[in-house]
PDB file of C-alpha atoms and ligand atoms in Angstrom:
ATOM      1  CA  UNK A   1       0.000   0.000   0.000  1.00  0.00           C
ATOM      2  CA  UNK A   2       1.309   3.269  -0.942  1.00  0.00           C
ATOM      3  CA  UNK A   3       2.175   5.837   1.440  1.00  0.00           C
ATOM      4  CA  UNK A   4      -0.628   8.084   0.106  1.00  0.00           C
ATOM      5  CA  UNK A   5      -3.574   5.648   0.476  1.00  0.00           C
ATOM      6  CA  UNK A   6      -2.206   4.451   3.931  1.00  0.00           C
ATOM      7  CA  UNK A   7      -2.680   8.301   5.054  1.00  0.00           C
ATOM      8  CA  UNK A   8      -6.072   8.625   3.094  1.00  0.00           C
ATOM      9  CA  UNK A   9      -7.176   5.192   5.103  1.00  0.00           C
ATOM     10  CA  UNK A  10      -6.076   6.461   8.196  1.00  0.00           C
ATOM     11  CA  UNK A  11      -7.916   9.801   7.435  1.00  0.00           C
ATOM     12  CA  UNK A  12     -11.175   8.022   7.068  1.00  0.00           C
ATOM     13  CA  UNK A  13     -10.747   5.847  10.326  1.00  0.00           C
ATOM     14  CA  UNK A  14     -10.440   9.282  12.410  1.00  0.00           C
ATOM     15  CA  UNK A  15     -13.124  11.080  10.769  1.00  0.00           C
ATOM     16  CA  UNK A  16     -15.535   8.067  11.149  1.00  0.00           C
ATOM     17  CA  UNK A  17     -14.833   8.008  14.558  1.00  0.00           C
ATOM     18  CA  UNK A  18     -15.427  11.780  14.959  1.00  0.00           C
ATOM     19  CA  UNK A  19     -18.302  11.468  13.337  1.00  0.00           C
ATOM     20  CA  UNK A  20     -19.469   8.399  15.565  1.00  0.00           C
ATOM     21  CA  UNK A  21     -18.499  10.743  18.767  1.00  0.00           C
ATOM     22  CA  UNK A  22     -21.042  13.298  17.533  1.00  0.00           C
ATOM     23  CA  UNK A  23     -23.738  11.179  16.766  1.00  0.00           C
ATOM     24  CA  UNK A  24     -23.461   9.949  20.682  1.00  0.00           C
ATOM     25  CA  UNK A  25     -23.131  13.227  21.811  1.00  0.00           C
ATOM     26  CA  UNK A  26     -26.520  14.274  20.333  1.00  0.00           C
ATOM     27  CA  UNK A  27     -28.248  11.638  21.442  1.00  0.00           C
ATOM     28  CA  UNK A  28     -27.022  11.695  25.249  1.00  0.00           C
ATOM     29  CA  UNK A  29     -28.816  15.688  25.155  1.00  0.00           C
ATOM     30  CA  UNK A  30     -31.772  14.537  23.116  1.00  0.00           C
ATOM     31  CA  UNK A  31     -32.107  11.466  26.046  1.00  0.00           C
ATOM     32  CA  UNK A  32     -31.536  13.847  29.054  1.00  0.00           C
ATOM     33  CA  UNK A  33     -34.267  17.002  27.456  1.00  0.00           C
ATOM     34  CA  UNK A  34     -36.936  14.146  26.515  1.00  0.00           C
ATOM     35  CA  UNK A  35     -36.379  12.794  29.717  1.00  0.00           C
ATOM     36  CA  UNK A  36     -36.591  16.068  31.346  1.00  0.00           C
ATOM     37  CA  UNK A  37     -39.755  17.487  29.385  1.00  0.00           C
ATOM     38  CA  UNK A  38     -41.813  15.252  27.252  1.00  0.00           C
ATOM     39  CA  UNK A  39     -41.208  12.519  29.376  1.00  0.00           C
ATOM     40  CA  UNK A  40     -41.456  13.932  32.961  1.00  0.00           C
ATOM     41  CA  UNK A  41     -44.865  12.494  33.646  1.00  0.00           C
ATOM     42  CA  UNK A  42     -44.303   8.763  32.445  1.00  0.00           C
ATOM     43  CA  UNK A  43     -40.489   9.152  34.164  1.00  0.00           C
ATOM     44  CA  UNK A  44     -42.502  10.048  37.606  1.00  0.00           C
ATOM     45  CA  UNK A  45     -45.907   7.772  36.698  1.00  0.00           C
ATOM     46  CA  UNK A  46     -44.985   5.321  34.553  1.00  0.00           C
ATOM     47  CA  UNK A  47     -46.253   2.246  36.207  1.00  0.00           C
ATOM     48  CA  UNK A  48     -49.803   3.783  35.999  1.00  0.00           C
ATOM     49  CA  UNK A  49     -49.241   2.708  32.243  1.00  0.00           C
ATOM     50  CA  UNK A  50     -51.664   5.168  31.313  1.00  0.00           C
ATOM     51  CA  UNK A  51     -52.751   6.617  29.116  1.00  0.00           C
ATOM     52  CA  UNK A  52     -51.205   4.566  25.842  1.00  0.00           C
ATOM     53  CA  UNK A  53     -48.084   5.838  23.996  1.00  0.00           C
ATOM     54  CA  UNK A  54     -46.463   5.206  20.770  1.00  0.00           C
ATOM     55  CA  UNK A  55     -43.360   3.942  19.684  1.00  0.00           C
ATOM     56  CA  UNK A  56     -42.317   3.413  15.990  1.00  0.00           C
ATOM     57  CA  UNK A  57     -40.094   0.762  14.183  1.00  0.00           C
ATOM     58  CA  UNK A  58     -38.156   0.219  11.164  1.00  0.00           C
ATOM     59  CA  UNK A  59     -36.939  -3.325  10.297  1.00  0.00           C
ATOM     60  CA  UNK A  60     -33.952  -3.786   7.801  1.00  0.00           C
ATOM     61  CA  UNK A  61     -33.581  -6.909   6.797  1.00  0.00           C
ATOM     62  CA  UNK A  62     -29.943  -7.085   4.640  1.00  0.00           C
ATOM     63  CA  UNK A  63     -29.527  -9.146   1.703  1.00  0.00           C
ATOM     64  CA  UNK A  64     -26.421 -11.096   1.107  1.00  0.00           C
ATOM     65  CA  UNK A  65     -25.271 -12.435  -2.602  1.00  0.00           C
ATOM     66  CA  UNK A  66     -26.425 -16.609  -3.265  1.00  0.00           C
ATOM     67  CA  UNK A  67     -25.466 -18.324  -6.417  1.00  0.00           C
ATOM     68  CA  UNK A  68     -28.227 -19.422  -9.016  1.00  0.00           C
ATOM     69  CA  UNK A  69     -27.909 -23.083 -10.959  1.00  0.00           C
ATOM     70  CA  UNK A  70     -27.137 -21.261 -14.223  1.00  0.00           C
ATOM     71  CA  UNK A  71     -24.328 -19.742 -12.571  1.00  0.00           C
ATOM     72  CA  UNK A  72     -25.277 -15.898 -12.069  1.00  0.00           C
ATOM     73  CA  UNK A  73     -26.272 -14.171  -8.311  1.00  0.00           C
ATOM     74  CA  UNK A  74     -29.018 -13.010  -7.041  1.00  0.00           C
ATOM     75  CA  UNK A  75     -29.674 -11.167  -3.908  1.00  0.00           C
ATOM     76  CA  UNK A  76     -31.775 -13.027  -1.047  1.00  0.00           C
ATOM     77  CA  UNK A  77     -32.599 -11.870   2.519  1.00  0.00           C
ATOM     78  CA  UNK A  78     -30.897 -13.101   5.347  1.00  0.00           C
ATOM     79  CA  UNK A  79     -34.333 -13.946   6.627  1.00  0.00           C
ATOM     80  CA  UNK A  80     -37.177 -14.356   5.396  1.00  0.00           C
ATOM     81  CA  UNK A  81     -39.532 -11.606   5.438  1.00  0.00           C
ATOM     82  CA  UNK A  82     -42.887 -13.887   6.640  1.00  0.00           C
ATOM     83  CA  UNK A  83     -40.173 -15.124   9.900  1.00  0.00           C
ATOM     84  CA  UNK A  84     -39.714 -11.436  10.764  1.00  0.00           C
ATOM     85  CA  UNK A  85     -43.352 -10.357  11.015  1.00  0.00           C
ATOM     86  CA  UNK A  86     -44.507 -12.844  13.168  1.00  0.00           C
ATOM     87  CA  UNK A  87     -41.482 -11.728  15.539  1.00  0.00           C
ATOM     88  CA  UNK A  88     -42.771  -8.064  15.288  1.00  0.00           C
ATOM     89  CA  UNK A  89     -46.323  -9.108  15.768  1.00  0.00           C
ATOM     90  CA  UNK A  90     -45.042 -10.751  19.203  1.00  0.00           C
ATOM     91  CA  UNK A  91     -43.323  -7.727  20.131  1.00  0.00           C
ATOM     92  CA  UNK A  92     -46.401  -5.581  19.608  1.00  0.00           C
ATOM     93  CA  UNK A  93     -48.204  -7.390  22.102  1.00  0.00           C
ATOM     94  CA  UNK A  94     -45.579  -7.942  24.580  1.00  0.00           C
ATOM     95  CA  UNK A  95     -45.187  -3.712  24.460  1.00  0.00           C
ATOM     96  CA  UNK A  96     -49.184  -3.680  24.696  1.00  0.00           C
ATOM     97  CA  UNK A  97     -49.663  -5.880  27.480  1.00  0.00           C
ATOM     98  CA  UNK A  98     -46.305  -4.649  29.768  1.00  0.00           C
ATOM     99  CA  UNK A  99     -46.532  -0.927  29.010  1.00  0.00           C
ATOM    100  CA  UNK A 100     -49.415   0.311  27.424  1.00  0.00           C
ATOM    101  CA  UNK A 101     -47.065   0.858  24.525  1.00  0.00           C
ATOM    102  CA  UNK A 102     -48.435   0.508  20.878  1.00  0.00           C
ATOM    103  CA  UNK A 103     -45.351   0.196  18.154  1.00  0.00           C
ATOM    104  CA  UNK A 104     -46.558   1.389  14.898  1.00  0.00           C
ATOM    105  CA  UNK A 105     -44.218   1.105  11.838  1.00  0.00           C
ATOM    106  CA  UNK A 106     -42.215   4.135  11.012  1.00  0.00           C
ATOM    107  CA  UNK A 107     -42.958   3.988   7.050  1.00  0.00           C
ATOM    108  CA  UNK A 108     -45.801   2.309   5.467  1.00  0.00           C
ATOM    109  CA  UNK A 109     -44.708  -1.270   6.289  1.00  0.00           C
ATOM    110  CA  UNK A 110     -42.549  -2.541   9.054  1.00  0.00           C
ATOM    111  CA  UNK A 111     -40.065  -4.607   6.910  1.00  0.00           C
ATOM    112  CA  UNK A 112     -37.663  -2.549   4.343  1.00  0.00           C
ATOM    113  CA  UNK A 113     -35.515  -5.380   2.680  1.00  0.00           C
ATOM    114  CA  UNK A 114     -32.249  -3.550   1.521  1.00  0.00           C
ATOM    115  CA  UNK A 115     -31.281  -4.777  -1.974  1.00  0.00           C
ATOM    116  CA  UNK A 116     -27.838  -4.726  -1.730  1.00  0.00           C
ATOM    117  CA  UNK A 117     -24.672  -7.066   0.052  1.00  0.00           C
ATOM    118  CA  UNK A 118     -23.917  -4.729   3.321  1.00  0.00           C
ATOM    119  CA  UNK A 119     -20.093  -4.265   4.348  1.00  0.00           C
ATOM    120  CA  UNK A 120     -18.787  -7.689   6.018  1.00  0.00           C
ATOM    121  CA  UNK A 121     -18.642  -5.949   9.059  1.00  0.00           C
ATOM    122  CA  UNK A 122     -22.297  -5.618   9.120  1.00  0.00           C
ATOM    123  CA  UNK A 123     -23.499  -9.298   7.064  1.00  0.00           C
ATOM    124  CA  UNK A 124     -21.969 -10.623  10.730  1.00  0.00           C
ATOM    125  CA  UNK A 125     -21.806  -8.594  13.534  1.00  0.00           C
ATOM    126  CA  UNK A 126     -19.851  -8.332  16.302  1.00  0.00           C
ATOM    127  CA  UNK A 127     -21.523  -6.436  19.149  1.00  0.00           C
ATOM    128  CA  UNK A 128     -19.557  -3.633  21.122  1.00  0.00           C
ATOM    129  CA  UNK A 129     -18.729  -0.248  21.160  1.00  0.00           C
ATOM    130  CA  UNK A 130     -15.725  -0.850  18.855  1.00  0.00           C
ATOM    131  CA  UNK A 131     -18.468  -1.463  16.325  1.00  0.00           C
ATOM    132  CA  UNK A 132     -20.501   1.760  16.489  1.00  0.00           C
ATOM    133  CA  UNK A 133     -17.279   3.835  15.969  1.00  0.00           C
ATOM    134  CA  UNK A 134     -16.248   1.704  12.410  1.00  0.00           C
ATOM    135  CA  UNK A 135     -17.275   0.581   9.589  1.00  0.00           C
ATOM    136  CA  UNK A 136     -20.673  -1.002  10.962  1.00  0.00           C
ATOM    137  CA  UNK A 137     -21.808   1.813  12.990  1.00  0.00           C
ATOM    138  CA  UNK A 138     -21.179   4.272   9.966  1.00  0.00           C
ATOM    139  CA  UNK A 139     -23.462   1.915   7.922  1.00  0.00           C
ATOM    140  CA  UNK A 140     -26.071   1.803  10.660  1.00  0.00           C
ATOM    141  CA  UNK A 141     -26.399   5.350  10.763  1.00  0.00           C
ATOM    142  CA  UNK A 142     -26.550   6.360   7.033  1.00  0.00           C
ATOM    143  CA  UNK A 143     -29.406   3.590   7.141  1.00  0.00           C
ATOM    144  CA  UNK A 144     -31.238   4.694  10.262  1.00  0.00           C
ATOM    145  CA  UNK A 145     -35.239   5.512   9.679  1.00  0.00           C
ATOM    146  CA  UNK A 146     -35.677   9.207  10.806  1.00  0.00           C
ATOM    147  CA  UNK A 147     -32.239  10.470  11.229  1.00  0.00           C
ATOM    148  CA  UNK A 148     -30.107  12.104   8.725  1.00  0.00           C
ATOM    149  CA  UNK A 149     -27.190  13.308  11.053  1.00  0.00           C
ATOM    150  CA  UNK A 150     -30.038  15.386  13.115  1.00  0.00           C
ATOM    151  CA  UNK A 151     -33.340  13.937  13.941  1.00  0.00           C
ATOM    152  CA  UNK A 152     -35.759  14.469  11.230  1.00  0.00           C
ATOM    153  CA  UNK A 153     -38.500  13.141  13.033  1.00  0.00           C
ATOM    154  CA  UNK A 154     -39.645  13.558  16.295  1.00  0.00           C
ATOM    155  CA  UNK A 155     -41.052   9.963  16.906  1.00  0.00           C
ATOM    156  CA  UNK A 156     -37.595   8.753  17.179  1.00  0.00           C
ATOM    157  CA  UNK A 157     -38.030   5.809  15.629  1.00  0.00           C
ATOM    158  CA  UNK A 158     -36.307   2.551  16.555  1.00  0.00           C
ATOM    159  CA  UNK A 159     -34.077   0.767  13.495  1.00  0.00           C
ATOM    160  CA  UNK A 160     -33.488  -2.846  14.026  1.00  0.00           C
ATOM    161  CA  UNK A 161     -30.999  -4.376  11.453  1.00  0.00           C
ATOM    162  CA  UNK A 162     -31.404  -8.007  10.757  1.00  0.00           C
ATOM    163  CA  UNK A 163     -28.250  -9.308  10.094  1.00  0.00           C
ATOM    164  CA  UNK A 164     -26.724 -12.779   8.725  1.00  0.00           C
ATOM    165  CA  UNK A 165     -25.205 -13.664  11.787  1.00  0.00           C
ATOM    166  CA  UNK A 166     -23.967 -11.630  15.498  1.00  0.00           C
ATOM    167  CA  UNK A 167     -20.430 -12.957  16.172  1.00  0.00           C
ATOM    168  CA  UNK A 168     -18.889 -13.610  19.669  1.00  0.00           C
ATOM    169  CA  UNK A 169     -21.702 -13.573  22.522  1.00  0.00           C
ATOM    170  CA  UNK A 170     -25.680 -13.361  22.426  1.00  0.00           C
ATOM    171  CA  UNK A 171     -27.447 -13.498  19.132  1.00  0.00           C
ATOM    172  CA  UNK A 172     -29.133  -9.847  20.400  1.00  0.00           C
ATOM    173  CA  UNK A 173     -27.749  -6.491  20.368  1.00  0.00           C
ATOM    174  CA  UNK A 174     -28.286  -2.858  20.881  1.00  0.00           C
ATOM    175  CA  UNK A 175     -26.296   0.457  21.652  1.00  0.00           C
ATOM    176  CA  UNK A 176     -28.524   0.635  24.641  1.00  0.00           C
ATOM    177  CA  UNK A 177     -29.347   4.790  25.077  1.00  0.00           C
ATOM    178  CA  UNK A 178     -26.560   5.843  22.552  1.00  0.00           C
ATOM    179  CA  UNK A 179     -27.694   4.210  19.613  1.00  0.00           C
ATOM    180  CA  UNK A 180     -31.230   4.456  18.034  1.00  0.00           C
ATOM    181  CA  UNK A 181     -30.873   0.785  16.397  1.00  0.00           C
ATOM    182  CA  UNK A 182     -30.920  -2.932  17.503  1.00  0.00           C
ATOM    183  CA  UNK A 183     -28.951  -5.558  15.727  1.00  0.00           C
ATOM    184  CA  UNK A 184     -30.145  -9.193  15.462  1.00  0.00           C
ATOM    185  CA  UNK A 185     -30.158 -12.208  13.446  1.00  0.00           C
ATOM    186  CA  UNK A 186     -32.364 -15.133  12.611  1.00  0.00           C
ATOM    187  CA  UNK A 187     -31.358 -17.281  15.735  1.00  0.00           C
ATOM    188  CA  UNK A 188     -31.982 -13.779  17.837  1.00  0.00           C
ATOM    189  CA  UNK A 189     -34.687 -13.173  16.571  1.00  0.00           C
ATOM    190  CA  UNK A 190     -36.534 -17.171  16.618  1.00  0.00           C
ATOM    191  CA  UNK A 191     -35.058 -18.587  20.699  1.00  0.00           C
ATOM    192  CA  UNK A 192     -36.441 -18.264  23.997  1.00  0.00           C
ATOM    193  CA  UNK A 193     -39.937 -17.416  23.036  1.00  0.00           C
ATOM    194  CA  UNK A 194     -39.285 -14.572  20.946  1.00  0.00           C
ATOM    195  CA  UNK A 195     -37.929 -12.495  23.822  1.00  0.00           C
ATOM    196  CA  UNK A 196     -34.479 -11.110  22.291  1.00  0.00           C
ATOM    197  CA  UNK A 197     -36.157  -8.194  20.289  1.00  0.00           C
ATOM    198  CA  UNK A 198     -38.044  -6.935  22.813  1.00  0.00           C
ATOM    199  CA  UNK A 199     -35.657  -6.935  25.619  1.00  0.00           C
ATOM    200  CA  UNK A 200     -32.672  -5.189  22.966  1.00  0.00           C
ATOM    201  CA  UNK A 201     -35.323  -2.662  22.005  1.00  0.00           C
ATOM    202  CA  UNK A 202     -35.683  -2.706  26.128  1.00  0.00           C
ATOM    203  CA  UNK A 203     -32.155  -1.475  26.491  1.00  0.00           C
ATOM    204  CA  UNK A 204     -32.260   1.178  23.613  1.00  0.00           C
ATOM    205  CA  UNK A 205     -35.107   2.731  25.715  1.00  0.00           C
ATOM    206  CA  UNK A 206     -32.752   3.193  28.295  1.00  0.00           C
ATOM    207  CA  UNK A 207     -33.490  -0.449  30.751  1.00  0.00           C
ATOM    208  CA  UNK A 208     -30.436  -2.231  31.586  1.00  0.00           C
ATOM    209  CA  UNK A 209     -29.918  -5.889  33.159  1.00  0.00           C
ATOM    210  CA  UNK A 210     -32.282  -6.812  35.614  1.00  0.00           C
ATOM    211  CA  UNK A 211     -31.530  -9.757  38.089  1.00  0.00           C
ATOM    212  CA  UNK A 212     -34.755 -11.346  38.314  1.00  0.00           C
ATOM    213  CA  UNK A 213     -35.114 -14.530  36.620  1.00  0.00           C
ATOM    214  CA  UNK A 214     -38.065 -13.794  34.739  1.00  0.00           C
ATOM    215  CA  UNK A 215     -37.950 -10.480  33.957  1.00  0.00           C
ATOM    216  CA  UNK A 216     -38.045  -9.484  30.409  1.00  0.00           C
ATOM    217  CA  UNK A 217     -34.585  -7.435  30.880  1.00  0.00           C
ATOM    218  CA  UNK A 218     -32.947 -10.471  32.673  1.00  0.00           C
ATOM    219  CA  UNK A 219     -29.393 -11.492  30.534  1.00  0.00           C
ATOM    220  CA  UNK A 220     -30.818 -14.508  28.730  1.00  0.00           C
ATOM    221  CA  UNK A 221     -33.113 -17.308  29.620  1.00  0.00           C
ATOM    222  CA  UNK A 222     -35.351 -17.957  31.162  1.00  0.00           C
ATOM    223  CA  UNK A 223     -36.246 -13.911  30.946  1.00  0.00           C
ATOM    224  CA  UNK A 224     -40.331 -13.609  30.150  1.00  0.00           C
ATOM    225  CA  UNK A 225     -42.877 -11.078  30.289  1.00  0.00           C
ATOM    226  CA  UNK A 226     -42.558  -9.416  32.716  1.00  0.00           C
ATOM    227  CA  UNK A 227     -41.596  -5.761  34.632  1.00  0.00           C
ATOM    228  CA  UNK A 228     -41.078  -3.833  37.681  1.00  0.00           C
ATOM    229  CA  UNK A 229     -42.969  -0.788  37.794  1.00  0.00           C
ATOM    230  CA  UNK A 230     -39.646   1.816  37.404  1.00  0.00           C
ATOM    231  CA  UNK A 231     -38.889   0.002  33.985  1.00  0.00           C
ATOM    232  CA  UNK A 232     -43.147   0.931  33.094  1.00  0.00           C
ATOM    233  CA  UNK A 233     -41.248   4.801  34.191  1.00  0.00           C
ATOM    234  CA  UNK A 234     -37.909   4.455  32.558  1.00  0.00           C
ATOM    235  CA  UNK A 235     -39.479   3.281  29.171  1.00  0.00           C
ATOM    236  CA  UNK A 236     -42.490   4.709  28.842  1.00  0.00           C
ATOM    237  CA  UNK A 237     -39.982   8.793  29.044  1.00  0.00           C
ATOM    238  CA  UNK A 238     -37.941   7.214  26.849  1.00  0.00           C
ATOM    239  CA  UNK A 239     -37.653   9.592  23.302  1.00  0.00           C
ATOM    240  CA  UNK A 240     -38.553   6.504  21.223  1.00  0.00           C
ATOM    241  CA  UNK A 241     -41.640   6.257  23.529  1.00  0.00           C
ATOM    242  CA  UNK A 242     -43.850   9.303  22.334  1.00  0.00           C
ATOM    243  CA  UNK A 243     -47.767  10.582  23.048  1.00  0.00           C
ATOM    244  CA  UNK A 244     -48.198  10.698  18.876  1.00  0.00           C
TER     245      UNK A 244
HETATM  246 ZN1   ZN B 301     -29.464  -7.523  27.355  1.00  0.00          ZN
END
């Protein structure tokens, strides 16, 4: 590599990770205001549940490259699109039932199947922070419904990314408050009764581990449906958790 693209490489790294700093930035203000303001009553009433709010959801499915008999490629999602509906369907009443919460799809449907190979980095994941500032993150955020480096809509809508596969550790992930996705993939998304998307959509509302068995924010099985009523508060003032 020539001493010109090794500085133009390095040049990229630090300006993707300036950019990544930013974008956390942002959101950690937009958290504390909405928290602060719009969310004040749920984040002192919450556990009444009452009266029901909204949150909205993208799904991007990503497509990966599969050879055909006559010898050409086509493009095929990671999952199929009928497997991901029935998970989002199971999230919508899990959200209904725990906190009064009705998820509505961002744009006319729920599933958006993007019609192109993603970076390798994203096709399978590996969860962390080291993520968010490379290659992946950078992906996940010029593909986020509702954001286009500010917030261009004030539902603040939750993206989750279904991947081929999440490397290293649980089959779940999400940037927990300083990201405004989830990634998964088809095992994610299928064990332990469904629970993995609504517990990483759980964290990205701002609910961490809980220590209870069988609570839905418990660190794998056999977590269920069920909350304490200061997770009702700390959800229902989250910014992706609005009155329209
Ligand atoms: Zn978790």
């Amino acid at each position: 590599m020539g001493l010109w693209s090794s500085i133009k490489k390095a040049a990229k790294k630090v300006w993707r990770a300036v950019k990544s700093v930013a974008r956390v930035i942002v959101r950690i203000v937009i958290t504390i205001i909405n928290r602060l303001t719009l969310g004040l009553p749920d984040l002192l009433l919450g556990f009444l549940a009452w009266p029901p709010k909204r949150l909205r959801l993208h799904v991007v499915i990503v497509s990966v490259k599969s050879s055909n008999p006559d010898g050409g490629e086509s493009l095929v999602p990671v999952v199929p699109e009928h497997d991901v509906e029935v998970v989002i369907e199971n999230t919508k009443r899990i959200y209904k039932k725990l906190f009064n919460v009705n998820i509505r799809s961002y744009s006319k449907s729920f599933i958006e199947i993007l019609p192109e190979e993603p970076p390798k980095e994203v096709l399978d994941f590996t969860c962390g922070i080291q993520s968010e500032f490379g290659i992946a993150g950078e992906y996940f955020a010029n593909h986020l419904a509702g954001w286009n480096a500010i917030p261009i809509s004030l539902t603040f809508p939750i993206t989750v990314f279904v991947v081929r596969e999440l490397l290293e550790g649980p089959s779940g992930c999400s940037m927990a408050v300083l990201g405004e996705y989830v990634v998964i993939d088809e095992q994610g998304l299928k064990e332990d009764k469904m629970i993995a998307l609504p517990h990483e959509i759980g964290h990205t509302c701002g609910l961490w581990h809980s220590g209870t068995a069988t609570n839905l924010m418990h660190n794998g099985p056999p977590a269920d449906e069920n909350v304490k009523w200061f997770q009702k508060n700390i959800l229902r003032s989250s910014r992706h958790v609005q009155w329209w």
